PDB file of C-alpha atoms in Angstrom:
ATOM      1  CA  MET J  25      -7.901   7.164  10.613  1.00 93.00           C
ATOM      2  CA  HIS J  26      -4.193   6.223  10.449  1.00 96.00           C
ATOM      3  CA  ILE J  27      -3.163   4.865   6.903  1.00 97.00           C
ATOM      4  CA  GLN J  28      -0.020   2.880   7.106  1.00 98.00           C
ATOM      5  CA  ILE J  29       2.005   2.289   3.391  1.00 98.00           C
ATOM      6  CA  ALA J  30       4.034  -0.154   4.622  1.00 98.00           C
ATOM      7  CA  ALA J  31       7.001  -0.987   1.555  1.00 97.00           C
ATOM      8  CA  VAL J  32      10.010  -2.613   0.833  1.00 96.00           C
ATOM      9  CA  GLY J  33      12.694  -0.979  -0.404  1.00 94.00           C
ATOM     10  CA  LYS J  34      13.920   2.648  -0.864  1.00 93.00           C
ATOM     11  CA  LEU J  35      12.462   4.827  -3.052  1.00 92.00           C
ATOM     12  CA  LYS J  36      15.528   6.960  -5.189  1.00 89.00           C
ATOM     13  CA  GLU J  37      13.333   8.931  -8.189  1.00 93.00           C
ATOM     14  CA  LYS J  38      12.662  12.003  -7.085  1.00 95.00           C
ATOM     15  CA  TYR J  39       9.612  12.378  -9.274  1.00 96.00           C
ATOM     16  CA  LEU J  40       8.010   9.563  -7.369  1.00 96.00           C
ATOM     17  CA  VAL J  41       9.541  10.595  -4.134  1.00 96.00           C
ATOM     18  CA  MET J  42       7.431  14.588  -4.743  1.00 97.00           C
ATOM     19  CA  GLY J  43       4.295  12.547  -5.742  1.00 96.00           C
ATOM     20  CA  ILE J  44       3.502  11.286  -2.576  1.00 97.00           C
ATOM     21  CA  ALA J  45       4.709  14.505  -0.900  1.00 96.00           C
ATOM     22  CA  GLU J  46       2.170  16.051  -2.591  1.00 96.00           C
ATOM     23  CA  TYR J  47      -0.296  13.916  -1.707  1.00 96.00           C
ATOM     24  CA  ALA J  48       0.538  13.075   1.803  1.00 96.00           C
ATOM     25  CA  LYS J  49       0.228  17.217   2.014  1.00 96.00           C
ATOM     26  CA  ARG J  50      -2.937  16.925   0.505  1.00 95.00           C
ATOM     27  CA  LEU J  51      -4.150  13.745   3.036  1.00 96.00           C
ATOM     28  CA  GLY J  52      -2.560  16.330   5.900  1.00 95.00           C
ATOM     29  CA  PRO J  53      -6.356  17.677   7.332  1.00 95.00           C
ATOM     30  CA  TYR J  54      -7.920  14.349   6.891  1.00 94.00           C
ATOM     31  CA  VAL J  55      -5.859  11.269   7.681  1.00 96.00           C
ATOM     32  CA  LYS J  56      -2.845  10.156   9.317  1.00 96.00           C
ATOM     33  CA  LEU J  57      -0.573   9.049   6.823  1.00 97.00           C
ATOM     34  CA  THR J  58       3.174   7.234   7.604  1.00 97.00           C
ATOM     35  CA  LEU J  59       5.325   5.871   5.157  1.00 96.00           C
ATOM     36  CA  THR J  60       7.364   3.096   6.452  1.00 96.00           C
ATOM     37  CA  GLU J  61      10.467   0.996   4.396  1.00 96.00           C
ATOM     38  CA  VAL J  62      11.970  -1.754   4.909  1.00 97.00           C
ATOM     39  CA  PRO J  63      15.476  -2.921   3.370  1.00 95.00           C
ATOM     40  CA  ASP J  64      15.031  -4.707   0.437  1.00 93.00           C
ATOM     41  CA  GLU J  65      16.898  -8.463   0.417  1.00 91.00           C
ATOM     42  CA  LYS J  66      20.180  -8.123  -1.807  1.00 86.00           C
ATOM     43  CA  ALA J  67      19.841 -10.878  -4.707  1.00 80.00           C
ATOM     44  CA  PRO J  68      20.999 -11.601  -8.392  1.00 78.00           C
ATOM     45  CA  GLU J  69      19.182 -10.469 -11.170  1.00 81.00           C
ATOM     46  CA  THR J  70      18.448 -13.817 -11.618  1.00 87.00           C
ATOM     47  CA  MET J  71      17.153 -16.276  -9.245  1.00 89.00           C
ATOM     48  CA  SER J  72      16.336 -19.793  -8.098  1.00 90.00           C
ATOM     49  CA  PRO J  73      12.095 -19.899  -7.220  1.00 91.00           C
ATOM     50  CA  ALA J  74      13.865 -21.105  -4.393  1.00 92.00           C
ATOM     51  CA  GLU J  75      16.348 -18.376  -3.832  1.00 92.00           C
ATOM     52  CA  GLU J  76      13.173 -16.580  -4.859  1.00 92.00           C
ATOM     53  CA  ALA J  77      11.233 -17.658  -1.878  1.00 94.00           C
ATOM     54  CA  ILE J  78      13.632 -16.924   0.780  1.00 95.00           C
ATOM     55  CA  VAL J  79      13.729 -13.102  -0.266  1.00 94.00           C
ATOM     56  CA  ARG J  80      10.455 -13.395  -0.013  1.00 95.00           C
ATOM     57  CA  GLU J  81      10.478 -14.765   3.811  1.00 96.00           C
ATOM     58  CA  ARG J  82      13.136 -11.668   4.544  1.00 96.00           C
ATOM     59  CA  GLU J  83      11.294  -8.849   3.467  1.00 97.00           C
ATOM     60  CA  GLY J  84       8.314 -10.117   4.796  1.00 97.00           C
ATOM     61  CA  GLU J  85       9.733 -10.660   8.089  1.00 97.00           C
ATOM     62  CA  ARG J  86      10.485  -7.340   7.984  1.00 98.00           C
ATOM     63  CA  LEU J  87       7.193  -5.688   7.031  1.00 98.00           C
ATOM     64  CA  LEU J  88       5.712  -8.238   9.035  1.00 98.00           C
ATOM     65  CA  ALA J  89       8.081  -5.942  12.625  1.00 98.00           C
ATOM     66  CA  GLN J  90       6.480  -2.704  10.995  1.00 97.00           C
ATOM     67  CA  LEU J  91       2.433  -3.497  11.287  1.00 98.00           C
ATOM     68  CA  LYS J  92       0.714  -2.934  14.533  1.00 95.00           C
ATOM     69  CA  PRO J  93      -1.542  -5.840  16.050  1.00 95.00           C
ATOM     70  CA  ASP J  94      -4.827  -3.703  15.815  1.00 94.00           C
ATOM     71  CA  ALA J  95      -3.993  -2.600  11.918  1.00 96.00           C
ATOM     72  CA  HIS J  96      -6.313  -3.804   9.170  1.00 97.00           C
ATOM     73  CA  VAL J  97      -4.249  -5.377   6.769  1.00 98.00           C
ATOM     74  CA  VAL J  98      -4.883  -4.896   2.959  1.00 98.00           C
ATOM     75  CA  ALA J  99      -1.841  -6.366   1.247  1.00 98.00           C
ATOM     76  CA  LEU J 100      -1.586  -5.305  -2.411  1.00 96.00           C
ATOM     77  CA  ALA J 101      -1.517  -8.538  -4.824  1.00 94.00           C
ATOM     78  CA  LEU J 102      -1.771  -9.847  -8.264  1.00 90.00           C
ATOM     79  CA  GLU J 103      -4.092 -12.401  -7.373  1.00 92.00           C
ATOM     80  CA  GLY J 104      -6.230  -9.598  -4.859  1.00 95.00           C
ATOM     81  CA  GLU J 105      -9.456  -7.962  -5.266  1.00 96.00           C
ATOM     82  CA  LEU J 106     -10.230  -5.622  -8.078  1.00 96.00           C
ATOM     83  CA  TRP J 107     -11.671  -2.713  -6.176  1.00 96.00           C
ATOM     84  CA  SER J 108     -12.532   1.031  -8.101  1.00 95.00           C
ATOM     85  CA  SER J 109     -11.455   4.077  -6.589  1.00 95.00           C
ATOM     86  CA  GLU J 110     -15.363   4.017  -5.115  1.00 96.00           C
ATOM     87  CA  ASP J 111     -14.759   0.800  -3.990  1.00 97.00           C
ATOM     88  CA  LEU J 112     -12.028   1.926  -1.696  1.00 97.00           C
ATOM     89  CA  ALA J 113     -13.990   4.649  -0.160  1.00 97.00           C
ATOM     90  CA  ASP J 114     -16.394   2.847   0.837  1.00 96.00           C
ATOM     91  CA  GLN J 115     -14.189  -0.148   2.347  1.00 96.00           C
ATOM     92  CA  LEU J 116     -12.083   3.004   4.239  1.00 96.00           C
ATOM     93  CA  ASP J 117     -15.539   3.967   5.113  1.00 95.00           C
ATOM     94  CA  LYS J 118     -16.762   0.725   6.454  1.00 94.00           C
ATOM     95  CA  LEU J 119     -13.625   0.666   8.184  1.00 94.00           C
ATOM     96  CA  ALA J 120     -13.576   3.788  10.472  1.00 90.00           C
ATOM     97  CA  THR J 121     -17.132   3.107  10.853  1.00 88.00           C
ATOM     98  CA  TYR J 122     -16.606   0.100  13.069  1.00 87.00           C
ATOM     99  CA  GLY J 123     -13.960   1.477  14.473  1.00 83.00           C
ATOM    100  CA  ARG J 124     -10.447  -0.519  12.282  1.00 86.00           C
ATOM    101  CA  SER J 125      -8.984   3.387  12.570  1.00 88.00           C
ATOM    102  CA  HIS J 126      -5.324   2.026  11.756  1.00 95.00           C
ATOM    103  CA  VAL J 127      -5.538   0.744   7.783  1.00 97.00           C
ATOM    104  CA  ALA J 128      -1.971  -0.738   7.226  1.00 98.00           C
ATOM    105  CA  PHE J 129      -1.152  -1.318   3.089  1.00 98.00           C
ATOM    106  CA  VAL J 130       1.575  -3.675   2.294  1.00 98.00           C
ATOM    107  CA  ILE J 131       3.711  -4.127  -0.871  1.00 96.00           C
ATOM    108  CA  GLY J 132       6.006  -5.871  -1.481  1.00 95.00           C
ATOM    109  CA  GLY J 133       9.375  -6.117  -3.170  1.00 92.00           C
ATOM    110  CA  SER J 134      10.192  -7.067  -6.668  1.00 88.00           C
ATOM    111  CA  THR J 135       9.699 -11.264  -5.886  1.00 90.00           C
ATOM    112  CA  GLY J 136       6.210 -10.461  -4.481  1.00 92.00           C
ATOM    113  CA  LEU J 137       4.982 -10.743  -0.857  1.00 96.00           C
ATOM    114  CA  ALA J 138       5.537 -13.930   1.510  1.00 97.00           C
ATOM    115  CA  PRO J 139       2.530 -16.544   1.810  1.00 97.00           C
ATOM    116  CA  ALA J 140       3.055 -14.476   5.848  1.00 97.00           C
ATOM    117  CA  VAL J 141       2.314 -11.280   4.755  1.00 98.00           C
ATOM    118  CA  LEU J 142      -0.739 -12.461   3.026  1.00 98.00           C
ATOM    119  CA  LYS J 143      -2.107 -14.536   5.999  1.00 98.00           C
ATOM    120  CA  ARG J 144      -1.801 -11.867   8.055  1.00 98.00           C
ATOM    121  CA  ALA J 145      -3.425  -9.391   5.398  1.00 98.00           C
ATOM    122  CA  GLN J 146      -7.372  -9.077   6.243  1.00 97.00           C
ATOM    123  CA  GLN J 147      -7.886  -8.369   2.551  1.00 97.00           C
ATOM    124  CA  LYS J 148      -5.818  -8.680  -0.566  1.00 98.00           C
ATOM    125  CA  LEU J 149      -5.902  -5.123  -3.328  1.00 97.00           C
ATOM    126  CA  SER J 150      -5.109  -5.609  -6.732  1.00 96.00           C
ATOM    127  CA  PHE J 151      -4.774  -2.572  -9.368  1.00 93.00           C
ATOM    128  CA  GLY J 152      -4.921  -4.762 -12.345  1.00 91.00           C
ATOM    129  CA  ARG J 153      -3.513  -7.360 -13.571  1.00 86.00           C
ATOM    130  CA  MET J 154      -0.420  -5.418 -14.950  1.00 85.00           C
ATOM    131  CA  THR J 155       2.646  -5.856 -13.335  1.00 82.00           C
ATOM    132  CA  LEU J 156       3.022  -2.579 -12.152  1.00 83.00           C
ATOM    133  CA  PRO J 157       7.571  -1.511 -10.483  1.00 85.00           C
ATOM    134  CA  HIS J 158       6.666  -1.560  -6.841  1.00 84.00           C
ATOM    135  CA  GLN J 159       8.036   1.950  -6.018  1.00 88.00           C
ATOM    136  CA  LEU J 160       5.137   3.759  -8.562  1.00 93.00           C
ATOM    137  CA  MET J 161       2.355   1.419  -7.281  1.00 94.00           C
ATOM    138  CA  ARG J 162       3.655   3.799  -4.065  1.00 95.00           C
ATOM    139  CA  LEU J 163       2.887   6.909  -5.836  1.00 96.00           C
ATOM    140  CA  VAL J 164      -0.420   4.829  -7.483  1.00 96.00           C
ATOM    141  CA  LEU J 165      -1.672   3.724  -3.693  1.00 97.00           C
ATOM    142  CA  VAL J 166      -1.551   7.422  -2.203  1.00 97.00           C
ATOM    143  CA  GLU J 167      -3.131   9.123  -5.001  1.00 97.00           C
ATOM    144  CA  GLN J 168      -5.991   6.166  -4.845  1.00 97.00           C
ATOM    145  CA  VAL J 169      -5.847   7.107  -1.149  1.00 97.00           C
ATOM    146  CA  TYR J 170      -6.322  10.846  -1.296  1.00 97.00           C
ATOM    147  CA  ARG J 171      -9.196  10.355  -4.178  1.00 96.00           C
ATOM    148  CA  ALA J 172     -11.023   7.959  -1.685  1.00 96.00           C
ATOM    149  CA  VAL J 173     -11.161  10.653   0.845  1.00 96.00           C
ATOM    150  CA  LYS J 174     -12.653  13.246  -1.297  1.00 95.00           C
ATOM    151  CA  ILE J 175     -14.962  10.968  -2.422  1.00 95.00           C
ATOM    152  CA  ASN J 176     -15.827   9.628   1.313  1.00 95.00           C
ATOM    153  CA  ARG J 177     -15.976  13.294   2.214  1.00 94.00           C
ATOM    154  CA  GLY J 178     -18.244  14.794  -0.611  1.00 93.00           C
ATOM    155  CA  GLU J 179     -15.384  16.944  -1.778  1.00 90.00           C
ATOM    156  CA  PRO J 180     -14.495  17.702  -4.967  1.00 85.00           C
ATOM    157  CA  TYR J 181     -11.235  16.485  -6.425  1.00 79.00           C
ATOM    158  CA  HIS J 182     -13.120  12.722  -7.942  1.00 60.00           C
ATOM    159  CA  LYS J 183     -14.007  13.012 -11.885  1.00 59.00           C
TER     160      LYS J 183
END
């Protein structure tokens, strides 16, 4: 299975880079993992709703350009479904079973995801009602993908 994590912005924090690298290494024997970063749109701290929409649209275009046509897209969004680790494992297992071997998780920037990205997604996933920094979300997501793989293989890790 090919898992792609497409996200807005470049990771700068060393602890996040190191954490993601550790889980990517652990995932190596099980899945092909691709981490795709697209540039975030330069924007002032305070924006009008119209300016925020423009930022989302531009970042969304960059994200969509990185997604293969055959990818099963899961958008991370506050309004998405709440899944447990077991639910994620089950979703990945079903996708693999039914020939959807390329799964792309999409993480927006600080203003969220563009409507076009949400429309492209087959599923929307929420990690809860709390807002998390989009950089931290990458680490949380890659850890959960690793956990899901271990659950599906019946191997120790998930507790």
